[in-house]
CSV table of C-alpha atoms in Angstrom, one decimal:
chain,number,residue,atom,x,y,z
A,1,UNK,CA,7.5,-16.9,-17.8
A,2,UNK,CA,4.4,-14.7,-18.3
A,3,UNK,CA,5.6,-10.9,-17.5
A,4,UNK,CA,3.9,-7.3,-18.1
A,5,UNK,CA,5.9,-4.2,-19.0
A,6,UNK,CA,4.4,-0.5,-18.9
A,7,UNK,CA,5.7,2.8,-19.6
A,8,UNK,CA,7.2,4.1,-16.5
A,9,UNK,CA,6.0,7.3,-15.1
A,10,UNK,CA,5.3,9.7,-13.6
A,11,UNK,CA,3.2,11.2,-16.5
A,12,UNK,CA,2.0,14.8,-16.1
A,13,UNK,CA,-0.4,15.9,-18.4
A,14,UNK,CA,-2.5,19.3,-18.8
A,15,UNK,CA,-6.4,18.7,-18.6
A,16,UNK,CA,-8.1,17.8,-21.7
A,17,UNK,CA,-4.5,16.7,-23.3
A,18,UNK,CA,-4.6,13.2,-24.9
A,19,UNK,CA,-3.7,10.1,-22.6
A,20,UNK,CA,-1.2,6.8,-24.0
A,21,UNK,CA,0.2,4.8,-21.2
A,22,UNK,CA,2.0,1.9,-23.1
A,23,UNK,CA,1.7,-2.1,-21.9
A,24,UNK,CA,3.0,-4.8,-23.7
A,25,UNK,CA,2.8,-8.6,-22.1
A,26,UNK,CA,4.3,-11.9,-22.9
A,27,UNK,CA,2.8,-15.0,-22.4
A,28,UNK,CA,1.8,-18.2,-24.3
A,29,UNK,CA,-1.2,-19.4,-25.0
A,30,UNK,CA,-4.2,-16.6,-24.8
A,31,UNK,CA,-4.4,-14.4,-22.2
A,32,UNK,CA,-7.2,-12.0,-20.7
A,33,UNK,CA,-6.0,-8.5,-20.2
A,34,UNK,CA,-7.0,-5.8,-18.1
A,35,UNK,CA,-6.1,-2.1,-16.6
A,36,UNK,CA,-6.5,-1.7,-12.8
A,37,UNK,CA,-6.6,1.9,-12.0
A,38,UNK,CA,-5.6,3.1,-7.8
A,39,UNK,CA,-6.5,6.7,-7.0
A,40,UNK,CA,-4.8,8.0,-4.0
A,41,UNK,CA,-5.9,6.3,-0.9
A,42,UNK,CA,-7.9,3.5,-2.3
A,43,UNK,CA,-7.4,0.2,-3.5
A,44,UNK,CA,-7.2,-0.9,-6.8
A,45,UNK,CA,-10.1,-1.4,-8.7
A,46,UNK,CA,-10.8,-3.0,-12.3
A,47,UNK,CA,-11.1,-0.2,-15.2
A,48,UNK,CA,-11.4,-2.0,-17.8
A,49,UNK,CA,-10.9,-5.6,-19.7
A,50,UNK,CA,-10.2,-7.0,-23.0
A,51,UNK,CA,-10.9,-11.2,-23.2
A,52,UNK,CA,-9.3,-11.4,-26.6
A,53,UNK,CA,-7.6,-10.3,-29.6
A,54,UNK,CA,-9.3,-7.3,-31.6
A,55,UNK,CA,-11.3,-6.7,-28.5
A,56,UNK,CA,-11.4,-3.2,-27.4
A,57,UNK,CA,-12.0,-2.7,-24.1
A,58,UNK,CA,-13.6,1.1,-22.8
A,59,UNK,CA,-14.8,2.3,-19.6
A,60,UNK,CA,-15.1,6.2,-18.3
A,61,UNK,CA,-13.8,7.5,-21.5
A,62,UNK,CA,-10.7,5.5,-21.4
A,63,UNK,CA,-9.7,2.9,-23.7
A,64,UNK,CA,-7.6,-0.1,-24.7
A,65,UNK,CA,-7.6,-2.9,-27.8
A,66,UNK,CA,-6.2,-6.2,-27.1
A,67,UNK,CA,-3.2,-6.2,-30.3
A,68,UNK,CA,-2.0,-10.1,-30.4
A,69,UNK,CA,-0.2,-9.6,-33.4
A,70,UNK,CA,1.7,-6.6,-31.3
A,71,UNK,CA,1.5,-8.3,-27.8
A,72,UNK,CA,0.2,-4.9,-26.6
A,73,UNK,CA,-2.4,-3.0,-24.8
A,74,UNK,CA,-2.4,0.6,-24.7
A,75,UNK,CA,-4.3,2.4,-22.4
A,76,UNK,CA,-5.6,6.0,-24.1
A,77,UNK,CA,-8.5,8.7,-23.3
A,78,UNK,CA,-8.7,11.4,-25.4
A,79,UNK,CA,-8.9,14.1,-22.9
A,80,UNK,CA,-7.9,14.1,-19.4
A,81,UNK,CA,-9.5,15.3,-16.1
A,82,UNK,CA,-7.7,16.4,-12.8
A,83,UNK,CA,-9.6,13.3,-11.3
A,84,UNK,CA,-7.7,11.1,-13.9
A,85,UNK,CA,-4.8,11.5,-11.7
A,86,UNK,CA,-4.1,7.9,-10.5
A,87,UNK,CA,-1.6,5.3,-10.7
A,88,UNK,CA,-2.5,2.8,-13.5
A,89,UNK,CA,-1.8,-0.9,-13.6
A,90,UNK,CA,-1.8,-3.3,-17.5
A,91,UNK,CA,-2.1,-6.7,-15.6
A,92,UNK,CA,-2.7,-10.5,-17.7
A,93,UNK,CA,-4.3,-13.3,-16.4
A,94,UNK,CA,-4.4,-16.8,-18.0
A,95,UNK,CA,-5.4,-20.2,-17.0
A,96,UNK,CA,-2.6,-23.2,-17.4
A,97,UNK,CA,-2.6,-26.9,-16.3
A,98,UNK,CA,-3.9,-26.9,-12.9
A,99,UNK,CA,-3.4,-23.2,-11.8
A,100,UNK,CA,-3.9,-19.7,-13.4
A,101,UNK,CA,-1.5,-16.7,-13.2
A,102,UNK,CA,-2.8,-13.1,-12.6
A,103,UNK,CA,0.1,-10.7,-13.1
A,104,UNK,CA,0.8,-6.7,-13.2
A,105,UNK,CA,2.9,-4.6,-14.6
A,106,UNK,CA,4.7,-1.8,-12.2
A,107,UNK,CA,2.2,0.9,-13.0
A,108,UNK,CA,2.4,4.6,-14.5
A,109,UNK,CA,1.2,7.1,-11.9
A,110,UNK,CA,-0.7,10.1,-14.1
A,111,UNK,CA,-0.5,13.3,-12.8
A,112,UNK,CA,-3.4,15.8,-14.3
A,113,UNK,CA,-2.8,19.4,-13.8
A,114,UNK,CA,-5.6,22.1,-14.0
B,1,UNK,CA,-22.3,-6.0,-0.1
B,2,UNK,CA,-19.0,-6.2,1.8
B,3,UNK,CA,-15.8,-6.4,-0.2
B,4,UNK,CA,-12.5,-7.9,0.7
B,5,UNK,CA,-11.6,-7.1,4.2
B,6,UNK,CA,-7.6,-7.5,5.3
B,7,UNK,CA,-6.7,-7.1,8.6
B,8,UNK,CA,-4.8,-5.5,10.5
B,9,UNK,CA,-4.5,-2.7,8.8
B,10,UNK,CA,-0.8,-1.7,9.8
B,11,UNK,CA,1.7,-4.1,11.4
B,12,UNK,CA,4.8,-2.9,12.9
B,13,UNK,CA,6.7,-6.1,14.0
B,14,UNK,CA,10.2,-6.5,15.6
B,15,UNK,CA,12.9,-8.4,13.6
B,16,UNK,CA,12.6,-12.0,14.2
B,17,UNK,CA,8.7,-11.6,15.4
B,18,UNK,CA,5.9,-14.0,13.5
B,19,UNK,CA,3.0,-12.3,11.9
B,20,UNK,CA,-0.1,-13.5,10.5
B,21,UNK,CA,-2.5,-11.3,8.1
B,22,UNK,CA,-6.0,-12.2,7.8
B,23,UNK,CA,-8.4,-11.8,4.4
B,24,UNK,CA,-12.2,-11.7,4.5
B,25,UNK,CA,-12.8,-12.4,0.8
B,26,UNK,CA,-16.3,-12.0,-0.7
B,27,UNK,CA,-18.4,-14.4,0.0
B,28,UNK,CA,-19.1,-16.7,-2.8
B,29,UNK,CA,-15.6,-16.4,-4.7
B,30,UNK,CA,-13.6,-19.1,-5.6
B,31,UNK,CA,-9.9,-17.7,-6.2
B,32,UNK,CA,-8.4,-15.6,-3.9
B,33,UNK,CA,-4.4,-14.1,-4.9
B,34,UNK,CA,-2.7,-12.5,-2.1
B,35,UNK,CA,0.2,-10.3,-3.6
B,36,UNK,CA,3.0,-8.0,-1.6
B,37,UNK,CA,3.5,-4.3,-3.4
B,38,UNK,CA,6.3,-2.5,-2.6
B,39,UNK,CA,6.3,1.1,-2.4
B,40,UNK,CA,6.0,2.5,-5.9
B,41,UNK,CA,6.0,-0.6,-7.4
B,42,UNK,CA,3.2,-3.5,-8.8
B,43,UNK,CA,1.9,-6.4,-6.8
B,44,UNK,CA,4.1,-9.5,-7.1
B,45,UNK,CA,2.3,-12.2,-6.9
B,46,UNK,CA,3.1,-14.4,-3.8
B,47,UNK,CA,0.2,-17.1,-3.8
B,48,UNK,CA,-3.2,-18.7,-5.4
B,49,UNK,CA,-5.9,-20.6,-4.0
B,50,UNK,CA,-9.0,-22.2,-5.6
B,51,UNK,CA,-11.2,-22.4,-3.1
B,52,UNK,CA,-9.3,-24.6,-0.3
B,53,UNK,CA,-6.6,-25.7,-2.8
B,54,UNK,CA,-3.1,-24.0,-2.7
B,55,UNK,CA,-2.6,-24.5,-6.7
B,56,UNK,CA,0.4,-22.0,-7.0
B,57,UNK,CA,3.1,-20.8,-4.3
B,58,UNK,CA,5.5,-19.9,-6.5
B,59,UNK,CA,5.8,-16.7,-5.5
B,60,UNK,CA,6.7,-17.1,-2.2
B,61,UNK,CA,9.7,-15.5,-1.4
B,62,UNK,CA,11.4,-18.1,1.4
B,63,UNK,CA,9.8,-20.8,3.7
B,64,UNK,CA,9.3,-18.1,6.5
B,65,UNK,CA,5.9,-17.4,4.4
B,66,UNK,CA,3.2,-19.8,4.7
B,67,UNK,CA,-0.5,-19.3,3.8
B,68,UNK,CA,-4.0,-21.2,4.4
B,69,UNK,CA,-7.4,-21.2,3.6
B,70,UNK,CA,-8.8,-24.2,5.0
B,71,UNK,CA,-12.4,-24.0,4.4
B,72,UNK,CA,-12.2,-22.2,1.1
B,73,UNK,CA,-13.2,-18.7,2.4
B,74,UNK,CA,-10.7,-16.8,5.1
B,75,UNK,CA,-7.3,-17.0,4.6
B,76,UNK,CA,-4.1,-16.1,6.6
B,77,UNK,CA,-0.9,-15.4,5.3
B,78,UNK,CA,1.5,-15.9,8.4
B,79,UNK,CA,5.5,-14.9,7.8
B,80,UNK,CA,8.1,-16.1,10.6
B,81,UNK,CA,10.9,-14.4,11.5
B,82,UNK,CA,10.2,-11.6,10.4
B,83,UNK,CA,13.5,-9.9,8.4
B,84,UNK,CA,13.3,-5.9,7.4
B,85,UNK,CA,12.8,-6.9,3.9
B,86,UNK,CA,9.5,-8.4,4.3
B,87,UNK,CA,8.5,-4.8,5.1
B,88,UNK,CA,5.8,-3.8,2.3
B,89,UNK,CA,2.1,-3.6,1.8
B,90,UNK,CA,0.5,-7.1,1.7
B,91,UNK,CA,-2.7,-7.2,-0.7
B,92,UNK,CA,-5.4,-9.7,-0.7
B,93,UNK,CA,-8.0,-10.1,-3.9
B,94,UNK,CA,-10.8,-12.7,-5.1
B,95,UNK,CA,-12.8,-13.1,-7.7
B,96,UNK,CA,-15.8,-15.0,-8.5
B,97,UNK,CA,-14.0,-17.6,-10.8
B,98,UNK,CA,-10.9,-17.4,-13.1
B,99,UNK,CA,-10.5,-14.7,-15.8
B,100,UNK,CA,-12.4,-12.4,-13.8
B,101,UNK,CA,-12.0,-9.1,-12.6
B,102,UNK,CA,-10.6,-9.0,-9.0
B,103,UNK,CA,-11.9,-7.0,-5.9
B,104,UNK,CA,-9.0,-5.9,-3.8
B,105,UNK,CA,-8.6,-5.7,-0.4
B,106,UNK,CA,-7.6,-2.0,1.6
B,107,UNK,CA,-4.2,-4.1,2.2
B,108,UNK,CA,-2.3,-5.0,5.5
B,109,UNK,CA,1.4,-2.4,5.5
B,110,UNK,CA,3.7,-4.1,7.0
B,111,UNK,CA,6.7,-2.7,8.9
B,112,UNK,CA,9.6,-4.6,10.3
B,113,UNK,CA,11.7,-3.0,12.6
């Protein structure tokens, strides 16, 4: 069946160090992809999305390019802010016969330190 | 405009008790997930509706959980006989159609004592 697998975590990075939290997915057919993002206290909330291969998705300085040939979706930002500090979902959702899945992977919780 | 309101917010619940969860989606959106999230862990899916249509319940973990939405907006997620592992947060989302982002609900944590 359709799964997501991330990086686990915790990952604790200085500020203004360089961000990879990896996803890869399987599925069949073509899948839309997306990163949820869940600060402390809140609910989750859509940071970005990628529709299809090659795209790249990018949203608050954080980015992710939907690979097909790799299966993968990696999550980067190229310098990291104490306000970063989140947990951080790679979730898929495609549309079969009669239903459509939306699934997430476990998450990575970031840890920025000043 | 609102969001996706879940309520209550926190249930404790003796072993053996019945519980139902209630989601306010937005209005306007057809699908609405609910998912259960365990602590330090992803939402697992648990069911899908399209509008009033139950399409997938695959996820649901025994026939103590049932859910509804029976005129395509509200929906209820009820779970008899409560057992201590059905103790977890219980997340509601929607979304305007499928393939689209999904608002999340606050969440209803669930405790089973």
């Amino acid at each position: 069946g359709d799964s997501v697998t991330q990086m686990e975590g915790p990952v604790t990075l200085s500020e203004e160090a360089f961000l990879t939290i990896n996803c890869t997915y399987t599925a069949t057919g073509y899948p839309s992809l997306f990163w949820y993002v869940q600060y402390p206290g809140e609910g989750l909330q859509l940071l970005l999305k990628a529709t299809k291969a090659d795209d790249k998705g990018s949203n608050k300085g954080f980015e992710a390019t939907y690979r097909k040939e790799t299966t993968s979706f990696h999550l980067e930002k190229g310098s990291v802010q104490v306000s970063d500090s989140a947990v951080y979902f790679c979730a898929l959702s495609r549309s079969t016969s009669g239903t459509y899945k939306y699934i997430f992977g476990t998450g990575t919780r970031l840890k920025v330190l000043a | 405009g609102a969001g996706v309101s879940q309520s209550p917010r926190y249930k404790v619940a003796k072993r053996g008790q019945d519980v139902a969860l209630r989601c306010d989606p937005i209005s306007g959106h057809v699908s609405l997930f609910w998912y259960q999230q365990a602590l330090g862990q992803g939402p697992e899916f648990l069911t899908y509706f399209q509008n009033e249509a139950q399409l997938d319940k695959s996820g649901l973990p025994s026939d103590r959980f049932f859910a509804e939405r029976p005129e395509g907006s509200v929906s209820t997620l009820k779970i008899q006989r409560t057992q201590q592992e059905d103790s977890a947060v219980y997340l509601c989302a929607s979304s305007l159609d499928r393939n689209e982002k999904l608002f999340f609900g606050s969440g209803t944590q669930l405790s089973v004592l």
